[in-house]
mmCIF file of C-alpha atoms in Angstrom:
data_model
loop_
_atom_site.group_PDB
_atom_site.id
_atom_site.type_symbol
_atom_site.label_atom_id
_atom_site.label_comp_id
_atom_site.label_asym_id
_atom_site.label_seq_id
_atom_site.Cartn_x
_atom_site.Cartn_y
_atom_site.Cartn_z
ATOM 1 C CA GLN A 66 260.477 -93.635 130.682
ATOM 2 C CA VAL A 67 258.141 -92.663 128.633
ATOM 3 C CA GLN A 68 254.993 -91.258 129.066
ATOM 4 C CA LEU A 69 251.918 -90.124 127.457
ATOM 5 C CA VAL A 70 249.350 -87.468 128.509
ATOM 6 C CA GLU A 71 246.202 -86.578 127.237
ATOM 7 C CA SER A 72 244.713 -82.814 127.736
ATOM 8 C CA GLY A 73 241.508 -81.465 126.061
ATOM 9 C CA GLY A 74 238.523 -82.921 127.642
ATOM 10 C CA GLY A 75 235.824 -81.627 129.102
ATOM 11 C CA LEU A 76 231.921 -81.251 129.177
ATOM 12 C CA VAL A 77 230.458 -79.498 125.904
ATOM 13 C CA GLN A 78 227.307 -79.387 123.897
ATOM 14 C CA ALA A 79 225.299 -81.502 120.862
ATOM 15 C CA GLY A 80 227.022 -79.854 118.125
ATOM 16 C CA GLY A 81 229.753 -78.069 119.674
ATOM 17 C CA SER A 82 233.567 -78.952 119.150
ATOM 18 C CA LEU A 83 236.471 -80.041 121.722
ATOM 19 C CA ARG A 84 240.247 -80.224 120.479
ATOM 20 C CA LEU A 85 242.001 -83.319 122.180
ATOM 21 C CA SER A 86 245.999 -82.902 122.951
ATOM 22 C CA CYS A 87 248.618 -86.186 123.880
ATOM 23 C CA ALA A 88 251.861 -84.967 124.132
ATOM 24 C CA ALA A 89 254.690 -87.111 125.000
ATOM 25 C CA SER A 90 257.818 -87.304 126.876
ATOM 26 C CA GLY A 91 260.731 -88.937 128.052
ATOM 27 C CA ASN A 92 263.251 -91.283 126.890
ATOM 28 C CA ILE A 93 262.188 -90.804 122.924
ATOM 29 C CA PHE A 94 264.114 -91.687 120.573
ATOM 30 C CA SER A 95 261.333 -92.277 117.693
ATOM 31 C CA ILE A 96 257.406 -92.211 117.400
ATOM 32 C CA ASN A 97 255.471 -94.508 114.469
ATOM 33 C CA ALA A 98 251.887 -95.035 114.648
ATOM 34 C CA MET A 99 249.934 -93.299 117.240
ATOM 35 C CA GLY A 100 246.150 -93.044 117.653
ATOM 36 C CA TRP A 101 242.878 -92.011 119.318
ATOM 37 C CA TYR A 102 241.180 -95.098 121.671
ATOM 38 C CA ARG A 103 237.429 -94.390 123.751
ATOM 39 C CA GLN A 104 235.566 -96.463 126.108
ATOM 40 C CA ALA A 105 231.951 -95.592 127.350
ATOM 41 C CA PRO A 106 230.883 -96.816 130.223
ATOM 42 C CA GLY A 107 229.422 -100.177 130.050
ATOM 43 C CA LYS A 108 231.435 -100.321 126.166
ATOM 44 C CA GLN A 109 234.259 -102.215 125.001
ATOM 45 C CA ARG A 110 237.100 -99.713 124.406
ATOM 46 C CA GLU A 111 237.544 -99.022 120.546
ATOM 47 C CA LEU A 112 240.073 -97.241 117.977
ATOM 48 C CA VAL A 113 238.487 -94.416 117.090
ATOM 49 C CA ALA A 114 241.523 -92.593 114.233
ATOM 50 C CA ALA A 115 245.256 -93.639 113.817
ATOM 51 C CA ILE A 116 247.709 -91.697 112.171
ATOM 52 C CA THR A 117 251.351 -92.630 111.083
ATOM 53 C CA SER A 118 254.476 -91.109 111.122
ATOM 54 C CA GLY A 119 253.977 -89.991 107.175
ATOM 55 C CA GLY A 120 250.847 -88.602 107.990
ATOM 56 C CA MET A 121 248.192 -91.635 106.767
ATOM 57 C CA THR A 122 245.011 -91.743 108.663
ATOM 58 C CA ASN A 123 241.939 -93.932 109.389
ATOM 59 C CA TYR A 124 238.845 -93.411 111.281
ATOM 60 C CA VAL A 125 235.851 -95.749 112.764
ATOM 61 C CA ASP A 126 233.568 -94.910 110.391
ATOM 62 C CA SER A 127 230.924 -93.450 112.931
ATOM 63 C CA VAL A 128 233.206 -90.358 113.570
ATOM 64 C CA LYS A 129 234.641 -89.700 109.817
ATOM 65 C CA GLY A 130 233.683 -86.220 108.312
ATOM 66 C CA ARG A 131 233.305 -85.159 111.860
ATOM 67 C CA PHE A 132 236.842 -85.687 113.564
ATOM 68 C CA THR A 133 240.206 -85.337 112.482
ATOM 69 C CA ILE A 134 243.634 -86.338 113.511
ATOM 70 C CA SER A 135 246.656 -84.775 113.157
ATOM 71 C CA ARG A 136 250.475 -84.726 114.464
ATOM 72 C CA ASP A 137 253.508 -82.274 114.993
ATOM 73 C CA ASN A 138 256.342 -84.396 115.007
ATOM 74 C CA ALA A 139 258.605 -81.429 116.129
ATOM 75 C CA LYS A 140 256.860 -81.306 119.763
ATOM 76 C CA ASN A 141 255.810 -85.450 120.017
ATOM 77 C CA THR A 142 252.472 -84.046 119.936
ATOM 78 C CA MET A 143 248.729 -86.030 118.569
ATOM 79 C CA TYR A 144 245.231 -84.143 118.430
ATOM 80 C CA LEU A 145 242.315 -85.062 117.789
ATOM 81 C CA GLN A 146 239.895 -82.020 116.027
ATOM 82 C CA MET A 147 235.611 -83.289 116.741
ATOM 83 C CA ASN A 148 233.239 -81.312 115.453
ATOM 84 C CA SER A 149 229.352 -82.118 115.137
ATOM 85 C CA LEU A 150 229.986 -83.667 118.484
ATOM 86 C CA LYS A 151 227.037 -85.893 119.787
ATOM 87 C CA PRO A 152 225.641 -87.810 122.318
ATOM 88 C CA GLU A 153 227.051 -91.138 121.449
ATOM 89 C CA ASP A 154 230.751 -90.040 121.590
ATOM 90 C CA THR A 155 230.352 -89.550 125.356
ATOM 91 C CA ALA A 156 233.815 -91.156 126.017
ATOM 92 C CA VAL A 157 236.769 -91.695 127.825
ATOM 93 C CA TYR A 158 239.283 -90.959 125.081
ATOM 94 C CA TYR A 159 243.217 -92.409 125.503
ATOM 95 C CA CYS A 160 246.268 -91.435 123.696
ATOM 96 C CA ASN A 161 248.015 -94.933 122.539
ATOM 97 C CA ALA A 162 251.932 -94.282 120.535
ATOM 98 C CA HIS A 163 253.938 -96.993 118.926
ATOM 99 C CA VAL A 164 257.736 -95.468 121.051
ATOM 100 C CA ALA A 165 260.935 -96.435 119.918
ATOM 101 C CA VAL A 166 263.708 -96.388 122.933
ATOM 102 C CA PRO A 167 266.898 -96.973 123.409
ATOM 103 C CA SER A 168 266.703 -99.680 124.999
ATOM 104 C CA ILE A 169 265.256 -101.513 122.492
ATOM 105 C CA LYS A 170 264.894 -102.733 118.848
ATOM 106 C CA GLY A 171 261.044 -101.925 117.208
ATOM 107 C CA TYR A 172 258.428 -100.200 118.991
ATOM 108 C CA LEU A 173 257.211 -100.043 122.952
ATOM 109 C CA GLU A 174 253.574 -99.976 123.447
ATOM 110 C CA VAL A 175 252.342 -96.834 125.744
ATOM 111 C CA TRP A 176 249.152 -95.455 127.055
ATOM 112 C CA GLY A 177 247.273 -92.286 128.077
ATOM 113 C CA GLN A 178 245.573 -92.508 131.214
ATOM 114 C CA GLY A 179 242.362 -90.939 129.536
ATOM 115 C CA THR A 180 240.673 -87.628 128.690
ATOM 116 C CA LEU A 181 236.665 -87.365 129.738
ATOM 117 C CA VAL A 182 234.367 -85.932 127.063
ATOM 118 C CA THR A 183 230.950 -85.231 127.809
ATOM 119 C CA VAL A 184 228.533 -83.847 125.527
ATOM 120 C CA SER A 185 224.505 -83.087 126.244
ATOM 121 C CA SER A 186 221.670 -83.150 124.409
#
C-alpha cells in the first residue's frame, strides 16, 4: 500500500555533489519523521540524517556542514543534498519514513530499496 523510491545516486569524483530524492506513494494518510541511512560494504547501516514533519533536522557528525536534508510535504518527497563528497561517503543510501495509513494507529516504518553512491578519489 505504501512504497518509497530513491533516485539520484551515481558515480561522482571527490569534492563533487549529488542530490538524492525519495518519493513516497500509496495509501498515505500522513508522514511523520523521515530519514536517510547508508550502508557501505562490510559496515553496519547507519543513520545519516533525519527530518521531522515540522522541519527539525539532525545529522551524523561525519556529514555535518556537507549534507542537507529537506522535504516537500505537499509532494511527499524528501531530499539529501550532498556536497564536498569524500570517498568514505561511498555506500548504498536508503530512504526511511514513518507513515500513517488509514488501517492503523501510529506509524508504519517503510524502507526504500536504496540508491548507490560511489565517490572516486
